[in-house]
Each structure stands twice: as C-alpha cells, then as structure tokens.
Amino acid sequence: MCVGYMDKEYVKLDSVQSLNEYLGMRTNHPLLDVINLSDVPEIEHRPKYFGVYGIVCGMAAADSASSGEALAEGGAKRATLSFFSPGQLGRYRSGRSVGHRGWMLVFHEDVFRDTVLERYISLCRFFNSSNRLSLSGAECDVIVNCMLSLRHELLSVHDQHTSNILVSGLSVILCQCMRFFDRQTNSAEEGRVNILSRLDLLLNGYVTSDHSIDRVIPTVAWCAKQLHLSANYFGDLIKQRTGRSAQEYIQHRIINEAKMLLNSGRYTISEIAYRLGFKYPHHLTRMFHRIEGCTPNQYRLRIVK
C-alpha cells in the first residue's frame, strides 16, 4: 500500500508483514520478526513510511555472520546500529541493491502493549536519533546473539509462553541498545567541548590558504568529513553548541574573513571572492547581503566613510 506525502508516493510499511513483503521475505510472526539481511533478494528502492519499529545491525560484507556458529568463531568486527520507528520516513536512494549484510529486528507496538515495555519504549531515545551507532566486535556479538535467540523462538512451535519470551528478549535488546547509545552519547559530550575549536582551526586553515585554484566553499559535508564525523552528527553538535546550524556557522566564518579582506583595502571584490573559493563574485555578494544586510561594495563604502 502506498501513501502520498509531500508530492511523493511512499510505500507504507505499517506492519511486520508489509515490511517483509517489501523485502521479499516470509513472515514468522505477525508482530515481531528477525530478518537475516543476507537472505534478502535484490531490492528496488522506494520512498518508505514506517509504521513499525526496527533495529538494524548492519555489517561489512567480510564480517557478516549468518549463523551462531559464525559468531562462535569470532563474529562480526565492524558493525553499526540504526533505527526506525512509527511515523518516520525512510532514507531514500534510487535504483536497486543486493548483497545486504547483517540482521534486522522489526516489531509492531502491539507486541508490547499492556507490558512493562509500553512505558519503557518512550525512554529509548535512539529511535528518535538519525545517527548510527558504531559497535565493537563484542558489542555486535551481543546484539546478534540476542536477535538469534529471538529468531530461534520465532521458528519454534508457538505455545502459551511464546509471547512472554518474545517480550523478554525484546526487552534485553532494547536495554543493550540504550547502553550503547548512552555510552556513545556520553563520549560525544566530551567531544562537544572542543568541536568548535577543531572546526575553527579547520576553517582558519582554509581561509588563510593561498591555494585558491579549484577551491570551493566549505560545506557541512566537507567539514564533517575532515573532522571524521557524520554530517548529521556534526550538524547536531554545532547546533547544540552555538544555536546556529552548521551551514550558518561556516558561512558566517567565511563572511567574517571577507570583511577582514575588505577592511584591508588590498583586494577587489572579485579577488576576495575567488580567494575564498566562490566560483563567481556575485555568489559572494549574495551570501554577504544575506548575512550582513548589505553588499560588499556597500560595506566597503561604510568603512571608507
């Protein structure tokens, strides 16, 4: 089933079965399932609207674990955890893909209704985060072993104990995810203290460089890559520290440098634009006017007066 949203047609994944059908997989339980992504056939990507919860432990191809025996021999060494929850839109890319590696736990809210998890789920902040968590080999083994335990229960004969066992297993996985999320969040708090100084050093090096040939204005993605952070996480850090978006912070730094060069009186506006990496002088003028409320020429005239 598809739903229209913002002029796009999204495939609505509001049940465990509909998600499995999208992936081309068989459903083992109507409210909770564990999917070996290695078994997923080629996927035709489409914009997605989620109505279920999901925890994805993605692995590098060489580190994929397809069974418990593989884990016993060392398991995955490079993995990430990502999440989705009801109401979220899936990241979209065009085309098809195959060769997925890792495990996915998907569950509907009805599986924990009237249980202790119904209140705990609201505390799981990672469902509201767009950042992937990086896992060590041991941490990945913990998550995958928990998913394999749930998968074993799903593939066994269901009886009056099945629901309680599934909820208990789900509770363990959520607690482990919360532990990893808190650990990385706490580590990030330490990184927030010096993220601005690191960014300022990066931008200072850029604006003071004499190598202006083939240069382009620093972007959020470029700065994040230089600082070894994801673009989303980098943007969140700058927003928390400054109240500005990362793009605004970067552009203000560029314009401040432009003002210093204008004050020096040694360069034309075109020279300043090319020196700072603008492809055309009017690109500088446009950004300058948006931030300062006047053009570079008007700013220079004020300085002269």
PDB file of C-alpha atoms in Angstrom:
ATOM      1  CA  MET A   1       0.000   0.000   0.000  1.00  0.00           C
ATOM      2  CA  CYS A   2       1.268   3.483  -0.842  1.00  0.00           C
ATOM      3  CA  VAL A   3       0.530   6.819   0.761  1.00  0.00           C
ATOM      4  CA  GLY A   4       1.005  10.288  -0.741  1.00  0.00           C
ATOM      5  CA  TYR A   5       3.235  12.668   1.204  1.00  0.00           C
ATOM      6  CA  MET A   6       4.857  15.939   0.109  1.00  0.00           C
ATOM      7  CA  ASP A   7       4.274  15.190  -3.581  1.00  0.00           C
ATOM      8  CA  LYS A   8       5.885  11.758  -3.284  1.00  0.00           C
ATOM      9  CA  GLU A   9       4.345   8.311  -3.161  1.00  0.00           C
ATOM     10  CA  TYR A  10       5.660   6.389  -0.165  1.00  0.00           C
ATOM     11  CA  VAL A  11       5.273   2.666   0.340  1.00  0.00           C
ATOM     12  CA  LYS A  12       3.544   2.287   3.699  1.00  0.00           C
ATOM     13  CA  LEU A  13       5.299  -0.258   5.918  1.00  0.00           C
ATOM     14  CA  ASP A  14       2.881  -0.291   8.847  1.00  0.00           C
ATOM     15  CA  SER A  15       3.081  -3.968   9.773  1.00  0.00           C
ATOM     16  CA  VAL A  16       5.684  -6.682  10.094  1.00  0.00           C
ATOM     17  CA  GLN A  17       4.113  -8.455   7.123  1.00  0.00           C
ATOM     18  CA  SER A  18       4.169  -5.394   4.837  1.00  0.00           C
ATOM     19  CA  LEU A  19       7.853  -4.809   5.616  1.00  0.00           C
ATOM     20  CA  ASN A  20       8.663  -8.453   4.935  1.00  0.00           C
ATOM     21  CA  GLU A  21       6.747  -8.291   1.660  1.00  0.00           C
ATOM     22  CA  TYR A  22       8.772  -5.210   0.661  1.00  0.00           C
ATOM     23  CA  LEU A  23      11.978  -7.146   1.394  1.00  0.00           C
ATOM     24  CA  GLY A  24      10.705 -10.318  -0.280  1.00  0.00           C
ATOM     25  CA  MET A  25      10.827 -12.326   2.947  1.00  0.00           C
ATOM     26  CA  ARG A  26       8.481 -14.745   4.712  1.00  0.00           C
ATOM     27  CA  THR A  27       6.804 -13.568   7.938  1.00  0.00           C
ATOM     28  CA  ASN A  28       7.414 -15.752  11.004  1.00  0.00           C
ATOM     29  CA  HIS A  29       5.234 -13.781  13.438  1.00  0.00           C
ATOM     30  CA  PRO A  30       2.656 -11.026  12.808  1.00  0.00           C
ATOM     31  CA  LEU A  31       4.033  -8.680  15.489  1.00  0.00           C
ATOM     32  CA  LEU A  32       7.783  -9.360  15.640  1.00  0.00           C
ATOM     33  CA  ASP A  33      10.351 -10.846  13.314  1.00  0.00           C
ATOM     34  CA  VAL A  34      14.116 -11.201  12.925  1.00  0.00           C
ATOM     35  CA  ILE A  35      15.444 -10.982   9.376  1.00  0.00           C
ATOM     36  CA  ASN A  36      18.785 -12.183   8.103  1.00  0.00           C
ATOM     37  CA  LEU A  37      19.642  -9.433   5.620  1.00  0.00           C
ATOM     38  CA  SER A  38      21.891 -11.833   3.724  1.00  0.00           C
ATOM     39  CA  ASP A  39      18.722 -13.683   2.672  1.00  0.00           C
ATOM     40  CA  VAL A  40      17.062 -10.557   1.289  1.00  0.00           C
ATOM     41  CA  PRO A  41      16.924 -10.626  -2.526  1.00  0.00           C
ATOM     42  CA  GLU A  42      17.537  -7.617  -4.728  1.00  0.00           C
ATOM     43  CA  ILE A  43      15.552  -4.604  -3.501  1.00  0.00           C
ATOM     44  CA  GLU A  44      14.037  -1.916  -5.668  1.00  0.00           C
ATOM     45  CA  HIS A  45      14.368   1.177  -3.504  1.00  0.00           C
ATOM     46  CA  ARG A  46      11.269   3.286  -2.939  1.00  0.00           C
ATOM     47  CA  PRO A  47      10.413   6.128  -0.548  1.00  0.00           C
ATOM     48  CA  LYS A  48       9.220   4.498   2.679  1.00  0.00           C
ATOM     49  CA  TYR A  49       6.885   5.466   5.513  1.00  0.00           C
ATOM     50  CA  PHE A  50       7.319   3.326   8.637  1.00  0.00           C
ATOM     51  CA  GLY A  51       4.528   2.273  10.954  1.00  0.00           C
ATOM     52  CA  VAL A  52       6.652  -0.231  12.878  1.00  0.00           C
ATOM     53  CA  TYR A  53       9.839  -0.207  14.942  1.00  0.00           C
ATOM     54  CA  GLY A  54      13.118  -1.516  13.567  1.00  0.00           C
ATOM     55  CA  ILE A  55      16.660  -2.150  14.790  1.00  0.00           C
ATOM     56  CA  VAL A  56      19.211  -2.870  12.067  1.00  0.00           C
ATOM     57  CA  CYS A  57      22.636  -4.298  12.849  1.00  0.00           C
ATOM     58  CA  GLY A  58      24.475  -3.755   9.580  1.00  0.00           C
ATOM     59  CA  MET A  59      27.830  -5.359   8.907  1.00  0.00           C
ATOM     60  CA  ALA A  60      30.635  -5.071   6.407  1.00  0.00           C
ATOM     61  CA  ALA A  61      30.461  -7.848   3.821  1.00  0.00           C
ATOM     62  CA  ALA A  62      33.589  -9.634   5.044  1.00  0.00           C
ATOM     63  CA  ASP A  63      32.318  -9.552   8.623  1.00  0.00           C
ATOM     64  CA  SER A  64      28.810 -10.849   8.046  1.00  0.00           C
ATOM     65  CA  ALA A  65      27.629 -13.523  10.460  1.00  0.00           C
ATOM     66  CA  SER A  66      24.897 -15.726   9.055  1.00  0.00           C
ATOM     67  CA  SER A  67      24.697 -18.196  11.915  1.00  0.00           C
ATOM     68  CA  GLY A  68      25.522 -18.765  15.545  1.00  0.00           C
ATOM     69  CA  GLU A  69      28.493 -20.887  14.523  1.00  0.00           C
ATOM     70  CA  ALA A  70      29.994 -17.914  12.683  1.00  0.00           C
ATOM     71  CA  LEU A  71      29.714 -15.862  15.842  1.00  0.00           C
ATOM     72  CA  ALA A  72      31.445 -18.552  17.861  1.00  0.00           C
ATOM     73  CA  GLU A  73      34.410 -18.243  15.508  1.00  0.00           C
ATOM     74  CA  GLY A  74      34.861 -14.551  16.161  1.00  0.00           C
ATOM     75  CA  GLY A  75      31.756 -12.861  14.800  1.00  0.00           C
ATOM     76  CA  ALA A  76      31.468  -9.505  13.121  1.00  0.00           C
ATOM     77  CA  LYS A  77      34.184  -6.937  13.753  1.00  0.00           C
ATOM     78  CA  ARG A  78      32.696  -3.893  12.044  1.00  0.00           C
ATOM     79  CA  ALA A  79      29.050  -3.083  12.527  1.00  0.00           C
ATOM     80  CA  THR A  80      26.613  -0.256  13.014  1.00  0.00           C
ATOM     81  CA  LEU A  81      23.211   0.008  14.653  1.00  0.00           C
ATOM     82  CA  SER A  82      20.499   2.087  13.038  1.00  0.00           C
ATOM     83  CA  PHE A  83      16.857   2.514  13.967  1.00  0.00           C
ATOM     84  CA  PHE A  84      13.439   3.475  12.677  1.00  0.00           C
ATOM     85  CA  SER A  85      10.086   3.929  14.390  1.00  0.00           C
ATOM     86  CA  PRO A  86       6.436   4.660  13.545  1.00  0.00           C
ATOM     87  CA  GLY A  87       5.936   7.955  11.754  1.00  0.00           C
ATOM     88  CA  GLN A  88       9.447   8.139  10.325  1.00  0.00           C
ATOM     89  CA  LEU A  89      10.303   8.365   6.647  1.00  0.00           C
ATOM     90  CA  GLY A  90      12.999   6.039   5.406  1.00  0.00           C
ATOM     91  CA  ARG A  91      16.148   7.338   3.767  1.00  0.00           C
ATOM     92  CA  TYR A  92      15.644   7.072   0.046  1.00  0.00           C
ATOM     93  CA  ARG A  93      18.045   6.334  -2.754  1.00  0.00           C
ATOM     94  CA  SER A  94      17.108   5.395  -6.286  1.00  0.00           C
ATOM     95  CA  GLY A  95      17.858   2.123  -8.026  1.00  0.00           C
ATOM     96  CA  ARG A  96      18.278  -1.392  -6.723  1.00  0.00           C
ATOM     97  CA  SER A  97      20.643  -3.028  -4.285  1.00  0.00           C
ATOM     98  CA  VAL A  98      21.659  -6.524  -3.290  1.00  0.00           C
ATOM     99  CA  GLY A  99      24.226  -8.125  -1.020  1.00  0.00           C
ATOM    100  CA  HIS A 100      22.970  -6.746   2.284  1.00  0.00           C
ATOM    101  CA  ARG A 101      24.747  -7.949   5.401  1.00  0.00           C
ATOM    102  CA  GLY A 102      23.541  -8.087   8.979  1.00  0.00           C
ATOM    103  CA  TRP A 103      20.336  -8.602  10.924  1.00  0.00           C
ATOM    104  CA  MET A 104      17.114  -6.665  11.362  1.00  0.00           C
ATOM    105  CA  LEU A 105      14.646  -6.853  14.236  1.00  0.00           C
ATOM    106  CA  VAL A 106      11.247  -5.422  13.335  1.00  0.00           C
ATOM    107  CA  PHE A 107       8.275  -5.230  15.698  1.00  0.00           C
ATOM    108  CA  HIS A 108       4.833  -3.681  15.953  1.00  0.00           C
ATOM    109  CA  GLU A 109       3.776  -1.725  19.046  1.00  0.00           C
ATOM    110  CA  ASP A 110       1.033  -4.276  19.725  1.00  0.00           C
ATOM    111  CA  VAL A 111       3.696  -6.798  20.745  1.00  0.00           C
ATOM    112  CA  PHE A 112       4.479  -4.859  23.928  1.00  0.00           C
ATOM    113  CA  ARG A 113       1.035  -3.385  24.595  1.00  0.00           C
ATOM    114  CA  ASP A 114      -0.031  -3.820  28.245  1.00  0.00           C
ATOM    115  CA  THR A 115       3.515  -4.852  29.222  1.00  0.00           C
ATOM    116  CA  VAL A 116       6.305  -3.016  31.055  1.00  0.00           C
ATOM    117  CA  LEU A 117       7.821  -2.198  27.654  1.00  0.00           C
ATOM    118  CA  GLU A 118       4.879   0.029  26.789  1.00  0.00           C
ATOM    119  CA  ARG A 119       6.274   2.683  29.144  1.00  0.00           C
ATOM    120  CA  TYR A 120       9.956   1.887  28.590  1.00  0.00           C
ATOM    121  CA  ILE A 121       9.813   2.353  24.818  1.00  0.00           C
ATOM    122  CA  SER A 122       9.383   6.123  25.247  1.00  0.00           C
ATOM    123  CA  LEU A 123      12.767   6.218  27.038  1.00  0.00           C
ATOM    124  CA  CYS A 124      14.562   4.644  24.074  1.00  0.00           C
ATOM    125  CA  ARG A 125      15.920   7.894  22.659  1.00  0.00           C
ATOM    126  CA  PHE A 126      17.852   6.139  19.920  1.00  0.00           C
ATOM    127  CA  PHE A 127      14.604   5.707  17.968  1.00  0.00           C
ATOM    128  CA  ASN A 128      14.476   9.488  17.603  1.00  0.00           C
ATOM    129  CA  SER A 129      18.118   9.798  16.553  1.00  0.00           C
ATOM    130  CA  SER A 130      19.255   9.851  12.931  1.00  0.00           C
ATOM    131  CA  ASN A 131      22.777   8.790  13.905  1.00  0.00           C
ATOM    132  CA  ARG A 132      24.097   5.289  13.501  1.00  0.00           C
ATOM    133  CA  LEU A 133      25.880   3.741  16.467  1.00  0.00           C
ATOM    134  CA  SER A 134      29.271   2.154  15.865  1.00  0.00           C
ATOM    135  CA  LEU A 135      29.702  -1.241  17.516  1.00  0.00           C
ATOM    136  CA  SER A 136      32.800  -3.104  18.556  1.00  0.00           C
ATOM    137  CA  GLY A 137      33.052  -6.793  17.684  1.00  0.00           C
ATOM    138  CA  ALA A 138      31.966  -7.808  21.186  1.00  0.00           C
ATOM    139  CA  GLU A 139      29.018  -5.397  21.166  1.00  0.00           C
ATOM    140  CA  CYS A 140      27.901  -6.626  17.779  1.00  0.00           C
ATOM    141  CA  ASP A 141      28.029 -10.206  19.045  1.00  0.00           C
ATOM    142  CA  VAL A 142      25.788  -9.230  21.963  1.00  0.00           C
ATOM    143  CA  ILE A 143      23.126  -7.732  19.693  1.00  0.00           C
ATOM    144  CA  VAL A 144      23.267 -10.511  17.088  1.00  0.00           C
ATOM    145  CA  ASN A 145      23.150 -13.256  19.740  1.00  0.00           C
ATOM    146  CA  CYS A 146      20.053 -11.634  21.232  1.00  0.00           C
ATOM    147  CA  MET A 147      18.437 -11.467  17.785  1.00  0.00           C
ATOM    148  CA  LEU A 148      19.380 -15.088  17.077  1.00  0.00           C
ATOM    149  CA  SER A 149      17.763 -16.117  20.358  1.00  0.00           C
ATOM    150  CA  LEU A 150      14.552 -14.373  19.332  1.00  0.00           C
ATOM    151  CA  ARG A 151      14.760 -15.929  15.872  1.00  0.00           C
ATOM    152  CA  HIS A 152      15.087 -19.390  17.418  1.00  0.00           C
ATOM    153  CA  GLU A 153      11.911 -18.772  19.421  1.00  0.00           C
ATOM    154  CA  LEU A 154      10.096 -17.489  16.332  1.00  0.00           C
ATOM    155  CA  LEU A 155      10.997 -20.613  14.360  1.00  0.00           C
ATOM    156  CA  SER A 156       9.969 -22.945  17.210  1.00  0.00           C
ATOM    157  CA  VAL A 157       6.445 -24.203  17.846  1.00  0.00           C
ATOM    158  CA  HIS A 158       4.462 -21.366  19.431  1.00  0.00           C
ATOM    159  CA  ASP A 159       2.689 -22.003  22.708  1.00  0.00           C
ATOM    160  CA  GLN A 160       1.310 -20.082  25.693  1.00  0.00           C
ATOM    161  CA  HIS A 161       4.842 -18.978  26.664  1.00  0.00           C
ATOM    162  CA  THR A 162       5.856 -17.561  23.299  1.00  0.00           C
ATOM    163  CA  SER A 163       4.569 -14.014  23.822  1.00  0.00           C
ATOM    164  CA  ASN A 164       6.295 -13.610  27.191  1.00  0.00           C
ATOM    165  CA  ILE A 165       9.574 -14.954  25.812  1.00  0.00           C
ATOM    166  CA  LEU A 166       9.426 -12.579  22.823  1.00  0.00           C
ATOM    167  CA  VAL A 167       8.747  -9.560  25.035  1.00  0.00           C
ATOM    168  CA  SER A 168      11.555 -10.569  27.413  1.00  0.00           C
ATOM    169  CA  GLY A 169      14.001 -10.985  24.526  1.00  0.00           C
ATOM    170  CA  LEU A 170      12.934  -7.664  23.033  1.00  0.00           C
ATOM    171  CA  SER A 171      13.429  -6.002  26.422  1.00  0.00           C
ATOM    172  CA  VAL A 172      17.019  -7.255  26.600  1.00  0.00           C
ATOM    173  CA  ILE A 173      17.825  -5.927  23.122  1.00  0.00           C
ATOM    174  CA  LEU A 174      16.310  -2.513  23.869  1.00  0.00           C
ATOM    175  CA  CYS A 175      18.303  -2.264  27.099  1.00  0.00           C
ATOM    176  CA  GLN A 176      21.517  -3.181  25.288  1.00  0.00           C
ATOM    177  CA  CYS A 177      20.819  -0.571  22.588  1.00  0.00           C
ATOM    178  CA  MET A 178      20.174   2.007  25.302  1.00  0.00           C
ATOM    179  CA  ARG A 179      23.509   1.110  26.911  1.00  0.00           C
ATOM    180  CA  PHE A 180      25.417   1.554  23.637  1.00  0.00           C
ATOM    181  CA  PHE A 181      23.525   4.751  22.834  1.00  0.00           C
ATOM    182  CA  ASP A 182      24.278   6.270  26.255  1.00  0.00           C
ATOM    183  CA  ARG A 183      27.932   5.282  26.010  1.00  0.00           C
ATOM    184  CA  GLN A 184      28.375   6.978  22.657  1.00  0.00           C
ATOM    185  CA  THR A 185      26.300   9.971  23.733  1.00  0.00           C
ATOM    186  CA  ASN A 186      28.433  10.429  26.851  1.00  0.00           C
ATOM    187  CA  SER A 187      31.583  10.164  24.767  1.00  0.00           C
ATOM    188  CA  ALA A 188      30.105  12.719  22.424  1.00  0.00           C
ATOM    189  CA  GLU A 189      29.607  15.130  25.341  1.00  0.00           C
ATOM    190  CA  GLU A 190      33.379  15.197  25.767  1.00  0.00           C
ATOM    191  CA  GLY A 191      33.805  15.815  22.039  1.00  0.00           C
ATOM    192  CA  ARG A 192      31.348  18.716  22.109  1.00  0.00           C
ATOM    193  CA  VAL A 193      33.713  20.706  24.310  1.00  0.00           C
ATOM    194  CA  ASN A 194      36.352  21.043  21.601  1.00  0.00           C
ATOM    195  CA  ILE A 195      34.316  20.601  18.416  1.00  0.00           C
ATOM    196  CA  LEU A 196      34.201  24.366  17.832  1.00  0.00           C
ATOM    197  CA  SER A 197      37.933  24.801  18.317  1.00  0.00           C
ATOM    198  CA  ARG A 198      38.569  21.966  15.873  1.00  0.00           C
ATOM    199  CA  LEU A 199      36.167  23.483  13.354  1.00  0.00           C
ATOM    200  CA  ASP A 200      37.671  26.943  13.782  1.00  0.00           C
ATOM    201  CA  LEU A 201      41.151  25.549  13.152  1.00  0.00           C
ATOM    202  CA  LEU A 202      39.871  23.822  10.028  1.00  0.00           C
ATOM    203  CA  LEU A 203      38.197  26.976   8.703  1.00  0.00           C
ATOM    204  CA  ASN A 204      41.180  29.155   9.634  1.00  0.00           C
ATOM    205  CA  GLY A 205      43.409  26.866   7.634  1.00  0.00           C
ATOM    206  CA  TYR A 206      41.031  27.120   4.713  1.00  0.00           C
ATOM    207  CA  VAL A 207      40.629  30.910   4.607  1.00  0.00           C
ATOM    208  CA  THR A 208      44.326  31.620   5.135  1.00  0.00           C
ATOM    209  CA  SER A 209      45.466  29.202   2.447  1.00  0.00           C
ATOM    210  CA  ASP A 210      46.927  30.797  -0.686  1.00  0.00           C
ATOM    211  CA  HIS A 211      45.878  27.849  -2.821  1.00  0.00           C
ATOM    212  CA  SER A 212      42.673  29.233  -4.287  1.00  0.00           C
ATOM    213  CA  ILE A 213      42.761  27.302  -7.585  1.00  0.00           C
ATOM    214  CA  ASP A 214      39.910  24.770  -7.855  1.00  0.00           C
ATOM    215  CA  ARG A 215      38.816  25.586  -4.340  1.00  0.00           C
ATOM    216  CA  VAL A 216      35.158  25.546  -3.326  1.00  0.00           C
ATOM    217  CA  ILE A 217      33.373  26.976  -0.310  1.00  0.00           C
ATOM    218  CA  PRO A 218      33.494  24.558   2.652  1.00  0.00           C
ATOM    219  CA  THR A 219      30.250  22.639   3.046  1.00  0.00           C
ATOM    220  CA  VAL A 220      28.820  20.875   6.085  1.00  0.00           C
ATOM    221  CA  ALA A 221      29.619  17.508   4.488  1.00  0.00           C
ATOM    222  CA  TRP A 222      33.221  18.565   3.724  1.00  0.00           C
ATOM    223  CA  CYS A 223      33.858  19.856   7.253  1.00  0.00           C
ATOM    224  CA  ALA A 224      32.290  16.765   8.827  1.00  0.00           C
ATOM    225  CA  LYS A 225      34.493  14.512   6.703  1.00  0.00           C
ATOM    226  CA  GLN A 226      37.631  16.427   7.684  1.00  0.00           C
ATOM    227  CA  LEU A 227      36.664  16.071  11.348  1.00  0.00           C
ATOM    228  CA  HIS A 228      35.839  12.352  10.922  1.00  0.00           C
ATOM    229  CA  LEU A 229      32.166  12.781  11.844  1.00  0.00           C
ATOM    230  CA  SER A 230      28.922  12.043  10.067  1.00  0.00           C
ATOM    231  CA  ALA A 231      27.299  15.140   8.574  1.00  0.00           C
ATOM    232  CA  ASN A 232      24.145  14.731  10.685  1.00  0.00           C
ATOM    233  CA  TYR A 233      26.065  14.266  13.926  1.00  0.00           C
ATOM    234  CA  PHE A 234      28.402  17.161  13.129  1.00  0.00           C
ATOM    235  CA  GLY A 235      25.398  19.384  12.430  1.00  0.00           C
ATOM    236  CA  ASP A 236      23.763  18.392  15.718  1.00  0.00           C
ATOM    237  CA  LEU A 237      26.933  19.206  17.684  1.00  0.00           C
ATOM    238  CA  ILE A 238      27.313  22.673  16.155  1.00  0.00           C
ATOM    239  CA  LYS A 239      23.625  23.434  16.684  1.00  0.00           C
ATOM    240  CA  GLN A 240      23.850  22.437  20.352  1.00  0.00           C
ATOM    241  CA  ARG A 241      26.988  24.481  20.950  1.00  0.00           C
ATOM    242  CA  THR A 242      26.089  27.644  19.026  1.00  0.00           C
ATOM    243  CA  GLY A 243      22.350  27.707  18.405  1.00  0.00           C
ATOM    244  CA  ARG A 244      23.138  28.046  14.686  1.00  0.00           C
ATOM    245  CA  SER A 245      23.085  25.420  12.023  1.00  0.00           C
ATOM    246  CA  ALA A 246      26.490  24.177  10.871  1.00  0.00           C
ATOM    247  CA  GLN A 247      25.918  25.813   7.496  1.00  0.00           C
ATOM    248  CA  GLU A 248      25.185  29.175   9.119  1.00  0.00           C
ATOM    249  CA  TYR A 249      28.278  28.909  11.320  1.00  0.00           C
ATOM    250  CA  ILE A 250      30.529  28.076   8.352  1.00  0.00           C
ATOM    251  CA  GLN A 251      29.099  30.839   6.176  1.00  0.00           C
ATOM    252  CA  HIS A 252      29.445  33.448   8.945  1.00  0.00           C
ATOM    253  CA  ARG A 253      33.108  32.473   9.297  1.00  0.00           C
ATOM    254  CA  ILE A 254      33.638  32.895   5.547  1.00  0.00           C
ATOM    255  CA  ILE A 255      31.905  36.280   5.542  1.00  0.00           C
ATOM    256  CA  ASN A 256      33.932  37.435   8.542  1.00  0.00           C
ATOM    257  CA  GLU A 257      37.063  36.682   6.555  1.00  0.00           C
ATOM    258  CA  ALA A 258      35.611  38.572   3.588  1.00  0.00           C
ATOM    259  CA  LYS A 259      35.036  41.586   5.852  1.00  0.00           C
ATOM    260  CA  MET A 260      38.643  41.474   7.033  1.00  0.00           C
ATOM    261  CA  LEU A 261      39.868  41.398   3.436  1.00  0.00           C
ATOM    262  CA  LEU A 262      37.541  44.286   2.545  1.00  0.00           C
ATOM    263  CA  ASN A 263      38.871  46.249   5.513  1.00  0.00           C
ATOM    264  CA  SER A 264      42.444  45.734   4.327  1.00  0.00           C
ATOM    265  CA  GLY A 265      41.705  47.587   1.067  1.00  0.00           C
ATOM    266  CA  ARG A 266      44.227  45.434  -0.778  1.00  0.00           C
ATOM    267  CA  TYR A 267      41.839  43.320  -2.839  1.00  0.00           C
ATOM    268  CA  THR A 268      38.976  43.870  -5.247  1.00  0.00           C
ATOM    269  CA  ILE A 269      35.695  42.152  -4.513  1.00  0.00           C
ATOM    270  CA  SER A 270      36.332  39.715  -7.361  1.00  0.00           C
ATOM    271  CA  GLU A 271      39.749  38.854  -5.915  1.00  0.00           C
ATOM    272  CA  ILE A 272      38.222  38.285  -2.489  1.00  0.00           C
ATOM    273  CA  ALA A 273      35.520  36.059  -3.962  1.00  0.00           C
ATOM    274  CA  TYR A 274      37.998  33.852  -5.813  1.00  0.00           C
ATOM    275  CA  ARG A 275      40.388  33.836  -2.857  1.00  0.00           C
ATOM    276  CA  LEU A 276      37.636  32.455  -0.621  1.00  0.00           C
ATOM    277  CA  GLY A 277      36.557  29.823  -3.109  1.00  0.00           C
ATOM    278  CA  PHE A 278      33.465  31.403  -4.663  1.00  0.00           C
ATOM    279  CA  LYS A 279      33.020  30.391  -8.279  1.00  0.00           C
ATOM    280  CA  TYR A 280      31.636  33.810  -9.218  1.00  0.00           C
ATOM    281  CA  PRO A 281      31.818  37.188  -7.411  1.00  0.00           C
ATOM    282  CA  HIS A 282      28.044  37.536  -7.322  1.00  0.00           C
ATOM    283  CA  HIS A 283      27.861  34.357  -5.208  1.00  0.00           C
ATOM    284  CA  LEU A 284      29.882  36.184  -2.546  1.00  0.00           C
ATOM    285  CA  THR A 285      27.669  39.252  -2.912  1.00  0.00           C
ATOM    286  CA  ARG A 286      24.529  37.180  -2.415  1.00  0.00           C
ATOM    287  CA  MET A 287      25.800  35.439   0.724  1.00  0.00           C
ATOM    288  CA  PHE A 288      27.272  38.659   2.096  1.00  0.00           C
ATOM    289  CA  HIS A 289      23.970  40.503   1.667  1.00  0.00           C
ATOM    290  CA  ARG A 290      22.003  37.707   3.314  1.00  0.00           C
ATOM    291  CA  ILE A 291      24.238  37.719   6.383  1.00  0.00           C
ATOM    292  CA  GLU A 292      25.232  41.388   6.695  1.00  0.00           C
ATOM    293  CA  GLY A 293      22.221  43.087   5.129  1.00  0.00           C
ATOM    294  CA  CYS A 294      24.355  44.960   2.599  1.00  0.00           C
ATOM    295  CA  THR A 295      26.589  44.198  -0.368  1.00  0.00           C
ATOM    296  CA  PRO A 296      30.392  44.047  -0.124  1.00  0.00           C
ATOM    297  CA  ASN A 297      30.550  47.354  -2.004  1.00  0.00           C
ATOM    298  CA  GLN A 298      28.179  48.994   0.451  1.00  0.00           C
ATOM    299  CA  TYR A 299      30.148  47.573   3.368  1.00  0.00           C
ATOM    300  CA  ARG A 300      33.428  48.906   1.947  1.00  0.00           C
ATOM    301  CA  LEU A 301      31.904  52.359   1.428  1.00  0.00           C
ATOM    302  CA  ARG A 302      30.816  52.439   5.062  1.00  0.00           C
ATOM    303  CA  ILE A 303      34.362  51.607   6.125  1.00  0.00           C
ATOM    304  CA  VAL A 304      35.794  54.384   3.954  1.00  0.00           C
ATOM    305  CA  LYS A 305      33.358  56.921   5.429  1.00  0.00           C
TER     306      LYS A 305
END
